[in-house]
CSV table of C-alpha atoms in Angstrom, one decimal:
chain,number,residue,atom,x,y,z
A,1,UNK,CA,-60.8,19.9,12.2
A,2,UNK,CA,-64.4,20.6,12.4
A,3,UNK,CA,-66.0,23.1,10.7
A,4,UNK,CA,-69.8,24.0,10.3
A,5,UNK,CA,-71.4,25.9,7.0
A,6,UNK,CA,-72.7,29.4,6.2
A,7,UNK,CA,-74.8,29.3,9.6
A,8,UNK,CA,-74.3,30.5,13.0
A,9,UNK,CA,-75.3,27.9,15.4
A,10,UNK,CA,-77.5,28.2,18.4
A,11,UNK,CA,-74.9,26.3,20.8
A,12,UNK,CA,-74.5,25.5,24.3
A,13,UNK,CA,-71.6,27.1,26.3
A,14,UNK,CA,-70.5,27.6,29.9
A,15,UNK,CA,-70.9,31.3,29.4
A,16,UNK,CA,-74.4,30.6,29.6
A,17,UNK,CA,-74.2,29.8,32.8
A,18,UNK,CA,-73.5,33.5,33.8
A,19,UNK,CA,-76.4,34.9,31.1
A,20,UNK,CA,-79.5,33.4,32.3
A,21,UNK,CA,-82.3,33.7,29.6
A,22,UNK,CA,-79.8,34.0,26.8
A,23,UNK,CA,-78.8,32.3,24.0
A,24,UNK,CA,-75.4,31.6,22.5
A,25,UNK,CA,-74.3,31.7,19.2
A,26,UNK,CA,-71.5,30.8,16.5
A,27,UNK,CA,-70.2,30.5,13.3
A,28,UNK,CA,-70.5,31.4,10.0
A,29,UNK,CA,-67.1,30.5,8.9
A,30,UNK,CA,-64.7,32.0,6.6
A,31,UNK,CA,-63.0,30.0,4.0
A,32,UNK,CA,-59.6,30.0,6.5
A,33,UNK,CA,-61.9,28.3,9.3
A,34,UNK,CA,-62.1,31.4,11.0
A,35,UNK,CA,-65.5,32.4,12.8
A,36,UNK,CA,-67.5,35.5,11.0
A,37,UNK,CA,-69.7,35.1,14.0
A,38,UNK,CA,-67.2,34.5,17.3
A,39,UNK,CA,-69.2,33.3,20.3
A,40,UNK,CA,-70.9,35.4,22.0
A,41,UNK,CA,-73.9,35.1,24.6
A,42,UNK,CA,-75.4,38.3,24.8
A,43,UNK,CA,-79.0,37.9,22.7
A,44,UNK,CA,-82.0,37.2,25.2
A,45,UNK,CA,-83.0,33.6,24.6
A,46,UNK,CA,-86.4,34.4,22.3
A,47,UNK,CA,-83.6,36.8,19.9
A,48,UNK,CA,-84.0,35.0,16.4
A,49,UNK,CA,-82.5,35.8,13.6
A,50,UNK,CA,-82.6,34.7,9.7
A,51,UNK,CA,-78.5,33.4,9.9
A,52,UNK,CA,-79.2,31.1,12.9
A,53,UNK,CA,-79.4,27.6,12.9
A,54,UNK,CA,-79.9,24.5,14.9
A,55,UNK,CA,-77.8,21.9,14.7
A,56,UNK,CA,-78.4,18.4,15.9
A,57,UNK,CA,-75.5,16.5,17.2
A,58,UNK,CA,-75.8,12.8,17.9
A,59,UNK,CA,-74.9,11.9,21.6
A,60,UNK,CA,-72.7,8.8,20.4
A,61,UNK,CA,-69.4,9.2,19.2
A,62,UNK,CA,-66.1,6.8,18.7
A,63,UNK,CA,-63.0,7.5,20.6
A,64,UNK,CA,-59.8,5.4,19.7
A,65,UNK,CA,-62.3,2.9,18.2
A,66,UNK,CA,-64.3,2.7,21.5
A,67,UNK,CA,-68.0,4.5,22.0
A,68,UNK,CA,-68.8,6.9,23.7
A,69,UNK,CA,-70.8,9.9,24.2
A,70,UNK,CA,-70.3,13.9,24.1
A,71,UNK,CA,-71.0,14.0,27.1
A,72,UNK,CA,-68.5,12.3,28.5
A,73,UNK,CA,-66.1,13.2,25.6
A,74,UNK,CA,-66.8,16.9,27.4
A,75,UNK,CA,-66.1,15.3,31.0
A,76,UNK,CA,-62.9,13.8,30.2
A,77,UNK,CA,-59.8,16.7,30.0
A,78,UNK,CA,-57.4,14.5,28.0
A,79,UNK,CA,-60.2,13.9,24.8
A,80,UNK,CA,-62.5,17.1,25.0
A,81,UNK,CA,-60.5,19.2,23.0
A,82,UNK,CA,-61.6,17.6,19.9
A,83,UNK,CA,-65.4,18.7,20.5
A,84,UNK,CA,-64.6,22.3,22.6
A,85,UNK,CA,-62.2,24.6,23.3
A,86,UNK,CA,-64.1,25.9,26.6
């Protein structure tokens, strides 16, 4: 399980897709894992706030010992459940 700190993260989500000039955020977890901040993508894109964060992912990442990337982690329904739930 992956969780992130006492941020919300700016993050990239299909939703954005329907919000043009918005930005998406989540996070802030509690203690149980659960979101303080669920995602939600209706801030316009220059909203800032003193809780946000960016978070920089590397592209590369292993999968059953093989590399990879998230991007194709994302592309591939069987494996991209362990980076989203979207």
């Amino acid at each position: 399980l992956l969780v992130a700190g006492i941020k919300k993260d700016v993050v990239q989500t299909p939703l954005l897709a329907a919000r043009p000039g918005h930005v998406a955020i989540y996070g802030w977890h509690k203690r149980d894992g659960q979101p303080i901040q669920p995602l939600t993508a209706v801030h316009i894109a220059r909203y800032v706030d003193y809780s946000h964060a960016i978070r920089l992912v590397r592209r590369a990442v292993t999968v059953d010992g093989k590399p990879s990337t998230v991007e194709a982690v994302l592309a591939d329904p069987e494996v991209r459940g362990m980076l989203s739930d979207e």
